[in-house]
C-alpha cells in the first residue's frame, strides 16, 4: 500500500526545521548508500549522528508516536532514526531497492526495513522535479507532497527520485521494522482498524459486533505479529 499521511509536522515545526537545516553540516549522500545504490545516488545528506539530525529526527519520532494513522498503518516495532537529504539542481537518485537491513549509528540497532517513508519538508512550488517515483502493482506512482506530509510504502518497491531542475528538495527519510512483516496482512489490519474507528463514530461503543471486531483485530495482531 502507498499511504499519504498529511500534516505529520505543523507549519511552526517546519519553520524551525528549515532554520536548523540551513546551518546544518550537509555532506555527500553516498556515505550511507549500499554498493549498488551508491552508483545511483546523487544528493546531500546530514551525518546521522550530527546534532541537527538527532534533534530534528527526535521531533519526527515524537510526532510519529502520536500519529494514529501512522501507528495503525505501520504497526512499528522499531524505527530507523530519520535521515535528512537535500537535492539541488541536477541531483537525483536513480531507481533502486533499499537495503534490507540497516544499522543505526545512533542506536546501534539493526533494523529490518519493511516500510520506507519520505516526509517532505520543502513546499512543492519551491522546486521543480524531485518527484519520488515508486513502482508498485498498479504501475509507477509519482509522489510530490506538501511540506509536512509523508508517504509510506513497502521497502520491497523499486523507487527513485527524479532530478531536481530548480530550487532544492529537502526531505526526511526513515524505515520501519513492522510488528507485521507481511504487507498484505498489514494492509488488511489497517483496513479493519480504520473501519472499526469509523463504526465507533456511528454506533454506540458497546455494540456487541464492535466488541467482537475489536477482538478479532487484536487476535490477528497477536497471530501475525512478531517483534
Ligand atoms: Ni531508497
Coordinates of N, CA and C and ligand atoms in Angstrom, one line a residue:
X1 N 0.8 -1.2 0.0 CA 0.0 0.0 0.0 C 0.9 1.3 0.0
X2 N 0.4 2.2 -0.8 CA 1.1 3.5 -0.8 C 0.1 4.4 0.1
X3 N 0.6 4.9 1.2 CA -0.3 5.7 2.0 C 0.3 7.1 2.3
X4 N -0.6 8.1 1.9 CA -0.2 9.5 2.2 C -0.7 9.9 3.6
X5 N 0.1 10.4 4.4 CA -0.3 10.9 5.8 C 0.0 12.4 5.8
X6 N -1.1 13.2 6.0 CA -1.0 14.6 6.0 C -0.6 15.2 7.3
X7 N 0.0 16.4 7.3 CA 0.3 17.2 8.5 C 1.0 16.4 9.6
X8 N 2.0 15.7 9.2 CA 2.8 15.0 10.3 C 3.6 16.1 11.1
X9 N 4.0 17.1 10.4 CA 4.6 18.3 11.0 C 3.8 19.5 10.8
X10 N 3.7 20.3 11.8 CA 2.9 21.6 11.7 C 3.8 22.6 11.0
X11 N 3.1 23.7 10.6 CA 3.8 24.9 9.9 C 4.9 25.4 10.9
X12 N 4.6 25.5 12.2 CA 5.6 26.1 13.1 C 6.8 25.2 13.2
X13 N 6.5 23.9 13.2 CA 7.7 22.9 13.3 C 8.5 23.0 12.0
X14 N 7.8 23.2 10.9 CA 8.6 23.3 9.6 C 9.5 24.5 9.5
X15 N 9.0 25.6 10.0 CA 9.8 26.8 10.1 C 11.1 26.6 10.9
X16 N 10.9 26.0 12.1 CA 12.0 25.7 12.9 C 13.0 24.7 12.2
X17 N 12.4 23.7 11.6 CA 13.3 22.7 10.9 C 14.1 23.4 9.8
X18 N 13.5 24.3 9.1 CA 14.3 25.0 8.0 C 15.4 25.9 8.6
X19 N 15.1 26.5 9.7 CA 16.2 27.3 10.4 C 17.4 26.4 10.7
X20 N 17.1 25.3 11.3 CA 18.2 24.4 11.8 C 18.9 23.8 10.5
X21 N 18.1 23.4 9.5 CA 18.7 22.7 8.4 C 19.6 23.7 7.5
X22 N 19.3 25.0 7.6 CA 20.0 26.0 6.8 C 21.5 26.0 7.2
X23 N 21.7 25.8 8.5 CA 23.1 25.9 9.0 C 23.6 24.5 9.5
X24 N 23.0 23.4 8.9 CA 23.5 22.1 9.3 C 24.6 21.6 8.4
X25 N 25.4 20.7 8.9 CA 26.6 20.2 8.1 C 26.3 19.2 7.0
X26 N 25.7 19.7 5.9 CA 25.4 18.8 4.8 C 26.6 18.1 4.2
X27 N 26.5 16.8 3.8 CA 27.6 16.1 3.3 C 27.2 15.2 2.1
X28 N 28.1 14.6 1.4 CA 27.7 13.7 0.3 C 26.9 12.6 0.7
X29 N 25.7 12.4 0.1 CA 24.8 11.3 0.5 C 25.2 9.9 0.3
X30 N 26.3 9.7 -0.5 CA 26.7 8.4 -0.8 C 27.3 7.7 0.4
X31 N 27.5 8.4 1.5 CA 28.1 7.9 2.7 C 27.3 6.7 3.3
X32 N 25.9 6.8 3.1 CA 25.1 5.8 3.8 C 24.5 4.8 2.7
X33 N 24.9 4.9 1.5 CA 24.3 4.0 0.5 C 25.0 2.7 0.4
X34 N 24.3 1.6 0.1 CA 24.9 0.3 -0.2 C 25.7 0.4 -1.5
X35 N 26.4 -0.7 -1.8 CA 27.3 -0.6 -3.0 C 26.5 -0.2 -4.3
X36 N 25.4 -0.9 -4.5 CA 24.7 -0.6 -5.7 C 24.0 0.7 -5.7
X37 N 23.4 1.1 -4.6 CA 22.7 2.4 -4.6 C 23.7 3.6 -4.6
X38 N 25.0 3.4 -4.2 CA 26.0 4.5 -4.2 C 26.2 4.9 -5.7
X39 N 26.0 4.0 -6.6 CA 26.1 4.3 -8.0 C 24.9 5.2 -8.5
X40 N 23.8 5.0 -7.8 CA 22.6 5.6 -8.3 C 22.3 6.9 -7.6
X41 N 23.0 7.2 -6.5 CA 22.6 8.3 -5.6 C 23.4 9.5 -5.8
X42 N 22.8 10.7 -5.9 CA 23.5 11.9 -6.0 C 22.7 13.0 -5.3
X43 N 23.0 13.2 -4.0 CA 22.3 14.2 -3.2 C 23.2 14.6 -2.0
X44 N 22.7 15.4 -1.2 CA 23.4 15.8 0.1 C 22.6 15.2 1.2
X45 N 23.3 14.9 2.3 CA 22.6 14.3 3.4 C 23.3 14.8 4.7
X46 N 22.5 14.8 5.8 CA 23.2 15.2 7.1 C 23.8 14.0 7.7
X47 N 25.0 14.1 8.3 CA 25.5 12.9 9.0 C 24.5 12.4 10.1
X48 N 24.4 11.1 10.2 CA 23.4 10.5 11.1 C 23.5 11.0 12.5
X49 N 24.7 11.2 12.9 CA 24.9 11.5 14.4 C 25.2 12.9 14.7
X50 N 24.9 13.8 13.7 CA 25.1 15.3 14.0 C 24.0 15.8 14.8
X51 N 24.2 16.9 15.5 CA 23.2 17.4 16.4 C 21.9 17.7 15.8
X52 N 21.9 18.3 14.6 CA 20.7 18.6 13.8 C 19.9 17.3 13.5
X53 N 20.6 16.3 13.1 CA 19.9 15.0 12.8 C 19.2 14.5 14.0
X54 N 19.9 14.5 15.1 CA 19.4 13.9 16.4 C 18.2 14.7 16.9
X55 N 18.3 16.0 16.8 CA 17.3 16.9 17.4 C 16.0 16.8 16.5
X56 N 16.2 17.0 15.2 CA 15.0 17.0 14.3 C 14.4 15.6 14.1
X57 N 15.3 14.6 14.1 CA 14.9 13.2 14.0 C 14.1 12.9 15.2
X58 N 14.5 13.3 16.4 CA 13.7 13.1 17.6 C 12.4 13.7 17.6
X59 N 12.3 14.9 17.0 CA 11.0 15.6 16.9 C 10.0 14.8 16.0
X60 N 10.6 14.3 14.9 CA 9.8 13.5 13.9 C 9.3 12.2 14.6
X61 N 10.2 11.5 15.4 CA 9.8 10.3 16.1 C 8.7 10.6 17.1
X62 N 8.8 11.7 17.8 CA 7.7 12.1 18.7 C 6.4 12.3 18.0
X63 N 6.5 13.0 16.8 CA 5.3 13.3 16.0 C 4.6 11.9 15.5
X64 N 5.5 11.0 15.2 CA 5.0 9.7 14.7 C 4.4 8.9 15.8
X65 N 4.9 9.0 17.0 CA 4.4 8.3 18.2 C 3.0 8.7 18.4
X66 N 2.6 9.9 18.2 CA 1.2 10.4 18.5 C 0.4 10.4 17.2
X67 N 0.9 9.9 16.1 CA 0.1 9.9 14.8 C -0.6 8.6 14.7
X68 N -1.9 8.6 14.9 CA -2.7 7.4 15.0 C -2.7 6.6 13.6
X69 N -2.8 7.4 12.5 CA -2.8 6.8 11.2 C -1.5 6.1 11.0
X70 N -0.4 6.7 11.3 CA 0.9 6.1 11.1 C 1.0 4.8 11.9
X71 N 0.6 4.9 13.2 CA 0.7 3.8 14.1 C -0.1 2.6 13.6
X72 N -1.3 2.9 13.1 CA -2.2 1.8 12.6 C -1.7 1.2 11.3
X73 N -1.1 2.1 10.4 CA -0.7 1.6 9.1 C 0.6 0.8 9.2
X74 N 1.5 1.3 10.0 CA 2.9 0.7 10.1 C 3.1 -0.3 11.2
X75 N 2.3 -0.3 12.2 CA 2.4 -1.2 13.4 C 3.9 -1.3 13.7
X76 N 4.6 -0.2 14.0 CA 6.0 -0.2 14.1 C 6.6 -1.0 15.3
X77 N 7.6 -1.8 15.1 CA 8.3 -2.4 16.2 C 9.6 -1.6 16.5
X78 N 10.2 -1.2 15.4 CA 11.4 -0.3 15.5 C 11.4 0.7 14.4
X79 N 11.9 1.9 14.6 CA 12.0 2.9 13.5 C 13.5 3.3 13.4
X80 N 14.0 3.3 12.2 CA 15.3 3.8 12.0 C 15.3 5.3 12.1
X81 N 16.2 6.0 12.9 CA 16.1 7.4 13.1 C 16.1 8.1 11.7
X82 N 15.3 9.1 11.5 CA 15.2 9.8 10.2 C 16.6 10.4 9.8
X83 N 16.8 10.2 8.4 CA 17.9 10.8 7.7 C 17.4 12.0 7.0
X84 N 18.2 13.1 6.9 CA 17.8 14.3 6.1 C 18.6 14.4 4.9
X85 N 17.8 14.6 3.7 CA 18.5 14.7 2.5 C 18.1 16.0 1.7
X86 N 18.9 16.4 0.8 CA 18.6 17.6 0.0 C 19.1 17.4 -1.4
X87 N 18.2 17.6 -2.4 CA 18.6 17.5 -3.8 C 18.5 18.9 -4.4
X88 N 19.6 19.4 -4.9 CA 19.7 20.6 -5.7 C 19.6 20.3 -7.2
X89 N 19.7 21.4 -8.0 CA 19.6 21.2 -9.4 C 20.6 20.2 -9.9
X90 N 20.1 19.3 -10.8 CA 20.9 18.2 -11.4 C 21.0 17.0 -10.5
X91 N 20.6 17.0 -9.2 CA 20.7 15.9 -8.4 C 19.5 15.0 -8.4
X92 N 19.7 13.7 -8.3 CA 18.7 12.7 -8.4 C 19.1 11.4 -7.7
X93 N 18.2 10.5 -7.6 CA 18.5 9.1 -7.1 C 17.8 8.2 -8.0
X94 N 18.6 7.5 -8.8 CA 18.0 6.5 -9.8 C 17.3 5.4 -9.1
X95 N 16.5 4.6 -9.9 CA 15.7 3.6 -9.3 C 16.6 2.6 -8.6
X96 N 16.1 2.2 -7.4 CA 16.9 1.2 -6.5 C 15.9 0.6 -5.5
X97 N 16.3 -0.5 -4.9 CA 15.6 -1.0 -3.8 C 16.4 -0.8 -2.5
X98 N 15.8 -0.4 -1.4 CA 16.6 -0.1 -0.2 C 17.2 -1.3 0.4
X99 N 18.3 -1.2 1.1 CA 18.9 -2.3 1.8 C 17.9 -3.0 2.7
X100 N 18.0 -4.3 2.9 CA 17.0 -5.0 3.7 C 17.2 -4.7 5.2
X101 N 18.5 -4.6 5.6 CA 18.8 -4.3 7.0 C 19.6 -3.0 7.1
X102 N 19.4 -2.3 8.1 CA 20.2 -1.1 8.3 C 20.6 -1.0 9.8
X103 N 21.9 -0.6 10.0 CA 22.4 -0.5 11.3 C 22.4 1.0 11.7
X104 N 21.7 1.3 12.7 CA 21.6 2.7 13.1 C 22.9 3.2 13.9
X105 N 23.5 4.2 13.4 CA 24.7 4.7 14.0 C 24.3 5.3 15.4
X106 N 23.1 5.8 15.5 CA 22.6 6.5 16.7 C 22.4 5.4 17.8
X107 N 21.6 4.4 17.4 CA 21.2 3.4 18.5 C 21.9 2.1 18.5
X108 N 22.7 1.9 17.4 CA 23.4 0.6 17.2 C 22.5 -0.6 17.1
X109 N 21.2 -0.3 16.7 CA 20.2 -1.3 16.5 C 20.2 -1.7 15.0
X110 N 20.0 -3.0 14.8 CA 19.9 -3.5 13.4 C 18.4 -3.5 13.1
X111 N 18.0 -2.9 12.0 CA 16.5 -2.8 11.7 C 16.2 -3.4 10.4
X112 N 15.3 -4.3 10.3 CA 14.8 -4.8 9.0 C 13.9 -3.8 8.4
X113 N 14.1 -3.5 7.1 CA 13.3 -2.4 6.5 C 12.1 -3.0 5.8
X114 N 10.9 -3.0 6.5 CA 9.6 -3.4 6.0 C 8.9 -2.3 5.2
X115 N 9.0 -1.1 5.8 CA 8.4 0.1 5.2 C 9.4 1.2 5.1
X116 N 9.3 2.0 4.0 CA 10.1 3.1 3.8 C 9.1 4.3 3.8
X117 N 9.7 5.5 4.3 CA 8.9 6.7 4.4 C 9.7 7.9 4.0
X118 N 9.0 8.8 3.3 CA 9.6 10.1 3.0 C 8.7 11.1 3.5
X119 N 9.2 12.0 4.3 CA 8.5 13.1 4.9 C 9.0 14.4 4.1
X120 N 8.1 15.0 3.3 CA 8.5 16.2 2.5 C 8.7 17.4 3.4
X121 N 9.8 18.1 3.3 CA 10.0 19.3 4.1 C 9.9 20.6 3.3
X122 N 10.1 20.5 1.9 CA 10.0 21.7 1.1 C 8.6 21.8 0.4
X123 N 8.1 23.0 0.3 CA 6.8 23.2 -0.4 C 7.0 22.9 -1.8
X124 N 6.1 22.2 -2.5 CA 6.3 21.7 -3.9 C 6.5 22.9 -4.9
X125 N 6.0 24.1 -4.6 CA 6.2 25.2 -5.5 C 7.6 25.8 -5.4
X126 N 8.4 25.4 -4.5 CA 9.7 26.0 -4.3 C 10.8 25.2 -5.1
X127 N 10.4 24.1 -5.8 CA 11.4 23.4 -6.6 C 10.6 22.7 -7.7
X128 N 11.4 22.4 -8.8 CA 10.8 21.6 -10.0 C 11.5 20.3 -10.0
X129 N 10.8 19.3 -10.5 CA 11.3 17.9 -10.5 C 11.3 17.4 -9.1
X130 N 12.2 16.4 -8.8 CA 12.3 15.9 -7.4 C 11.1 15.0 -7.0
X131 N 10.3 14.5 -7.9 CA 9.2 13.6 -7.6 C 9.8 12.3 -7.1
X132 N 9.2 11.7 -6.1 CA 9.5 10.3 -5.7 C 8.7 9.4 -6.6
X133 N 9.4 8.5 -7.3 CA 8.6 7.6 -8.2 C 8.7 6.2 -7.6
X134 N 7.6 5.6 -7.4 CA 7.5 4.3 -6.7 C 6.8 3.3 -7.7
X135 N 7.5 2.2 -8.0 CA 6.9 1.2 -8.8 C 6.1 0.2 -7.9
X136 N 4.8 0.1 -8.3 CA 4.0 -0.8 -7.5 C 3.2 -1.7 -8.4
X137 N 2.2 -2.5 -7.8 CA 1.4 -3.4 -8.5 C 0.6 -2.7 -9.6
X138 N 0.3 -1.4 -9.4 CA -0.5 -0.6 -10.3 C 0.3 0.3 -11.2
X139 N 1.6 0.0 -11.4 CA 2.4 0.8 -12.2 C 3.2 1.8 -11.4
X140 N 3.9 2.7 -12.0 CA 4.7 3.7 -11.3 C 3.8 4.9 -10.8
X141 N 4.0 5.2 -9.6 CA 3.3 6.3 -9.0 C 4.3 7.5 -8.7
X142 N 3.9 8.7 -9.1 CA 4.8 9.8 -8.9 C 4.3 10.6 -7.7
X143 N 5.1 10.9 -6.7 CA 4.7 11.5 -5.5 C 5.4 12.7 -5.2
X144 N 4.7 13.8 -5.0 CA 5.3 15.1 -4.6 C 4.3 15.8 -3.7
X145 N 4.6 15.8 -2.4 CA 3.6 16.2 -1.4 C 3.9 17.6 -0.8
X146 N 2.9 18.1 -0.1 CA 3.1 19.4 0.6 C 4.1 19.2 1.7
X147 N 4.8 20.3 2.1 CA 5.7 20.2 3.2 C 4.9 19.8 4.5
X148 N 5.5 18.8 5.2 CA 4.9 18.3 6.4 C 4.1 17.0 6.2
X149 N 3.8 16.7 4.9 CA 3.1 15.4 4.6 C 4.1 14.3 4.3
X150 N 3.6 13.1 4.4 CA 4.5 11.9 4.3 C 3.9 10.8 3.5
X151 N 4.8 10.1 2.8 CA 4.3 8.9 2.1 C 5.0 7.7 2.7
X152 N 4.2 6.6 2.9 CA 4.7 5.4 3.4 C 4.5 4.3 2.4
X153 N 5.5 3.5 2.1 CA 5.4 2.5 1.0 C 6.2 1.3 1.4
X154 N 5.9 0.1 0.8 CA 6.7 -1.1 1.1 C 8.1 -1.0 0.7
X155 N 9.1 -1.4 1.5 CA 10.5 -1.2 1.2 C 10.9 -2.2 0.1
X156 N 10.1 -3.1 -0.3 CA 10.4 -4.1 -1.4 C 10.2 -3.4 -2.7
X157 N 9.7 -2.1 -2.8 CA 9.4 -1.5 -4.0 C 10.7 -0.8 -4.6
X158 N 10.7 -0.9 -6.0 CA 11.7 -0.2 -6.7 C 11.3 1.3 -6.7
X159 N 12.2 2.2 -6.4 CA 11.8 3.6 -6.3 C 13.1 4.5 -6.6
X160 N 12.8 5.8 -6.9 CA 13.9 6.7 -7.1 C 13.4 8.1 -7.0
X161 N 14.3 9.1 -7.1 CA 13.9 10.5 -7.0 C 14.3 11.1 -8.4
X162 N 13.3 11.7 -9.1 CA 13.6 12.4 -10.3 C 14.6 13.6 -10.1
X163 N 15.3 14.0 -11.1 CA 16.3 15.1 -11.0 C 15.5 16.4 -10.6
X164 N 16.1 17.1 -9.7 CA 15.6 18.5 -9.4 C 16.1 19.4 -10.5
X165 N 15.3 20.3 -11.0 CA 15.8 21.2 -12.1 C 15.8 22.7 -11.6
X166 N 15.1 22.9 -10.5 CA 15.1 24.3 -9.9 C 14.9 24.2 -8.4
X167 N 15.6 25.0 -7.7 CA 15.3 25.1 -6.2 C 16.0 23.9 -5.5
X168 N 15.5 23.6 -4.3 CA 16.0 22.5 -3.5 C 14.9 21.7 -2.9
X169 N 15.0 20.4 -3.0 CA 14.0 19.5 -2.3 C 14.7 18.9 -1.1
X170 N 14.1 19.3 0.1 CA 14.6 18.7 1.3 C 13.6 17.8 1.9
X171 N 14.0 16.7 2.4 CA 13.1 15.7 2.9 C 13.8 14.9 4.0
X172 N 13.0 14.2 4.9 CA 13.5 13.3 5.8 C 13.0 11.9 5.3
X173 N 13.9 10.9 5.4 CA 13.5 9.5 5.1 C 13.8 8.6 6.3
X174 N 13.0 7.6 6.5 CA 13.3 6.7 7.5 C 12.6 5.3 7.2
X175 N 13.0 4.3 8.0 CA 12.5 3.0 7.7 C 11.8 2.4 9.0
X176 N 10.9 1.5 8.7 CA 10.2 0.9 9.8 C 10.3 -0.6 9.8
X177 N 10.7 -1.2 10.9 CA 10.5 -2.7 11.1 C 9.2 -2.8 11.7
X178 N 8.3 -3.5 11.0 CA 6.9 -3.6 11.5 C 6.7 -4.9 12.3
X179 N 5.7 -4.8 13.3 CA 5.4 -6.0 14.0 C 4.8 -7.0 13.1
X180 N 4.2 -6.6 12.0 CA 3.6 -7.5 11.0 C 4.4 -7.3 9.7
X181 N 5.2 -8.4 9.4 CA 6.2 -8.3 8.3 C 5.5 -8.3 6.9
X182 N 4.4 -9.1 6.8 CA 3.8 -9.3 5.5 C 2.9 -8.1 5.1
X183 N 3.2 -7.5 4.0 CA 2.4 -6.3 3.5 C 0.9 -6.5 3.5
X184 N 0.5 -7.7 2.9 CA -0.9 -7.9 2.7 C -1.6 -8.0 4.0
X185 N -1.0 -8.7 5.0 CA -1.6 -8.9 6.3 C -1.7 -7.5 7.0
X186 N -0.6 -6.7 6.9 CA -0.6 -5.4 7.5 C -1.7 -4.5 6.9
X187 N -1.8 -4.5 5.6 CA -2.8 -3.7 4.9 C -4.3 -4.1 5.4
X188 N -4.5 -5.4 5.5 CA -5.8 -5.8 6.0 C -6.1 -5.3 7.4
X189 N -5.0 -5.4 8.3 CA -5.2 -4.9 9.6 C -5.5 -3.4 9.6
X190 N -4.9 -2.7 8.8 CA -5.1 -1.2 8.7 C -6.6 -1.0 8.3
X191 N -7.1 -1.7 7.2 CA -8.4 -1.5 6.8 C -9.4 -1.9 7.9
X192 N -9.1 -3.0 8.6 CA -10.0 -3.4 9.7 C -10.0 -2.3 10.8
X193 N -8.8 -1.8 11.2 CA -8.7 -0.8 12.3 C -9.5 0.4 11.9
X194 N -9.3 0.9 10.7 CA -9.9 2.2 10.2 C -11.4 2.0 10.2
X195 N -11.9 0.8 9.7 CA -13.3 0.5 9.7 C -13.9 0.5 11.1
X196 N -13.2 -0.1 12.0 CA -13.7 -0.1 13.4 C -13.8 1.3 14.0
X197 N -12.8 2.1 13.6 CA -12.8 3.5 14.1 C -14.0 4.3 13.6
X198 N -14.3 4.1 12.3 CA -15.4 4.8 11.7 C -16.8 4.3 12.3
X199 N -16.8 2.9 12.5 CA -18.0 2.4 13.1 C -18.3 2.9 14.5
X200 N -17.2 3.1 15.2 CA -17.3 3.6 16.6 C -17.9 5.0 16.6
X201 N -17.6 5.7 15.5 CA -18.2 7.1 15.5 C -19.7 7.0 15.2
X202 N -20.1 5.9 14.5 CA -21.5 5.8 14.0 C -22.5 5.1 15.0
X203 N -22.0 4.1 15.7 CA -22.8 3.3 16.6 C -22.4 3.4 18.0
X204 N -23.2 2.9 18.9 CA -22.7 3.1 20.4 C -21.6 2.1 20.6
X205 N -20.7 2.6 21.5 CA -19.4 2.0 21.8 C -19.6 0.5 22.2
X206 N -20.7 0.2 22.9 CA -20.9 -1.1 23.5 C -21.6 -2.1 22.5
X207 N -21.7 -1.7 21.2 CA -22.4 -2.6 20.3 C -21.6 -3.9 20.2
X208 N -22.4 -5.0 20.4 CA -21.6 -6.3 20.5 C -20.8 -6.6 19.3
X209 N -21.2 -6.2 18.1 CA -20.3 -6.5 16.9 C -19.0 -5.7 16.9
X210 N -19.1 -4.5 17.5 CA -17.9 -3.7 17.6 C -16.9 -4.3 18.6
X211 N -17.5 -4.9 19.6 CA -16.6 -5.5 20.6 C -15.9 -6.8 20.0
X212 N -16.7 -7.5 19.2 CA -16.2 -8.7 18.5 C -15.1 -8.3 17.5
X213 N -15.4 -7.3 16.7 CA -14.5 -6.9 15.6 C -13.2 -6.4 16.2
X214 N -13.3 -5.7 17.4 CA -12.1 -5.2 18.0 C -11.3 -6.4 18.5
X215 N -12.0 -7.4 19.0 CA -11.3 -8.6 19.5 C -10.6 -9.3 18.3
X216 N -11.3 -9.4 17.2 CA -10.7 -10.0 16.0 C -9.4 -9.3 15.6
X217 N -9.5 -8.0 15.6 CA -8.3 -7.2 15.2 C -7.1 -7.5 16.1
X218 N -7.3 -7.5 17.4 CA -6.2 -7.7 18.3 C -5.7 -9.2 18.2
X219 N -6.6 -10.1 18.0 CA -6.2 -11.5 17.9 C -5.4 -11.7 16.6
X220 N -5.8 -11.0 15.5 CA -5.0 -11.1 14.3 C -3.6 -10.5 14.5
X221 N -3.5 -9.4 15.2 CA -2.2 -8.8 15.5 C -1.3 -9.8 16.3
X222 N -2.0 -10.4 17.3 CA -1.3 -11.4 18.1 C -0.8 -12.6 17.2
X223 N -1.6 -13.0 16.3 CA -1.3 -14.2 15.4 C -0.2 -13.8 14.4
X224 N -0.3 -12.6 13.8 CA 0.6 -12.3 12.7 C 1.8 -11.5 13.2
X225 N 1.7 -10.9 14.4 CA 2.8 -10.1 14.8 C 4.0 -10.8 15.4
X226 N 5.1 -10.3 15.2 CA 6.4 -10.8 15.8 C 7.3 -9.6 16.0
X227 N 8.1 -9.6 17.0 CA 9.0 -8.5 17.2 C 10.0 -8.2 16.1
Ligands
LIG1 NI1 15.6 4.4 -1.3

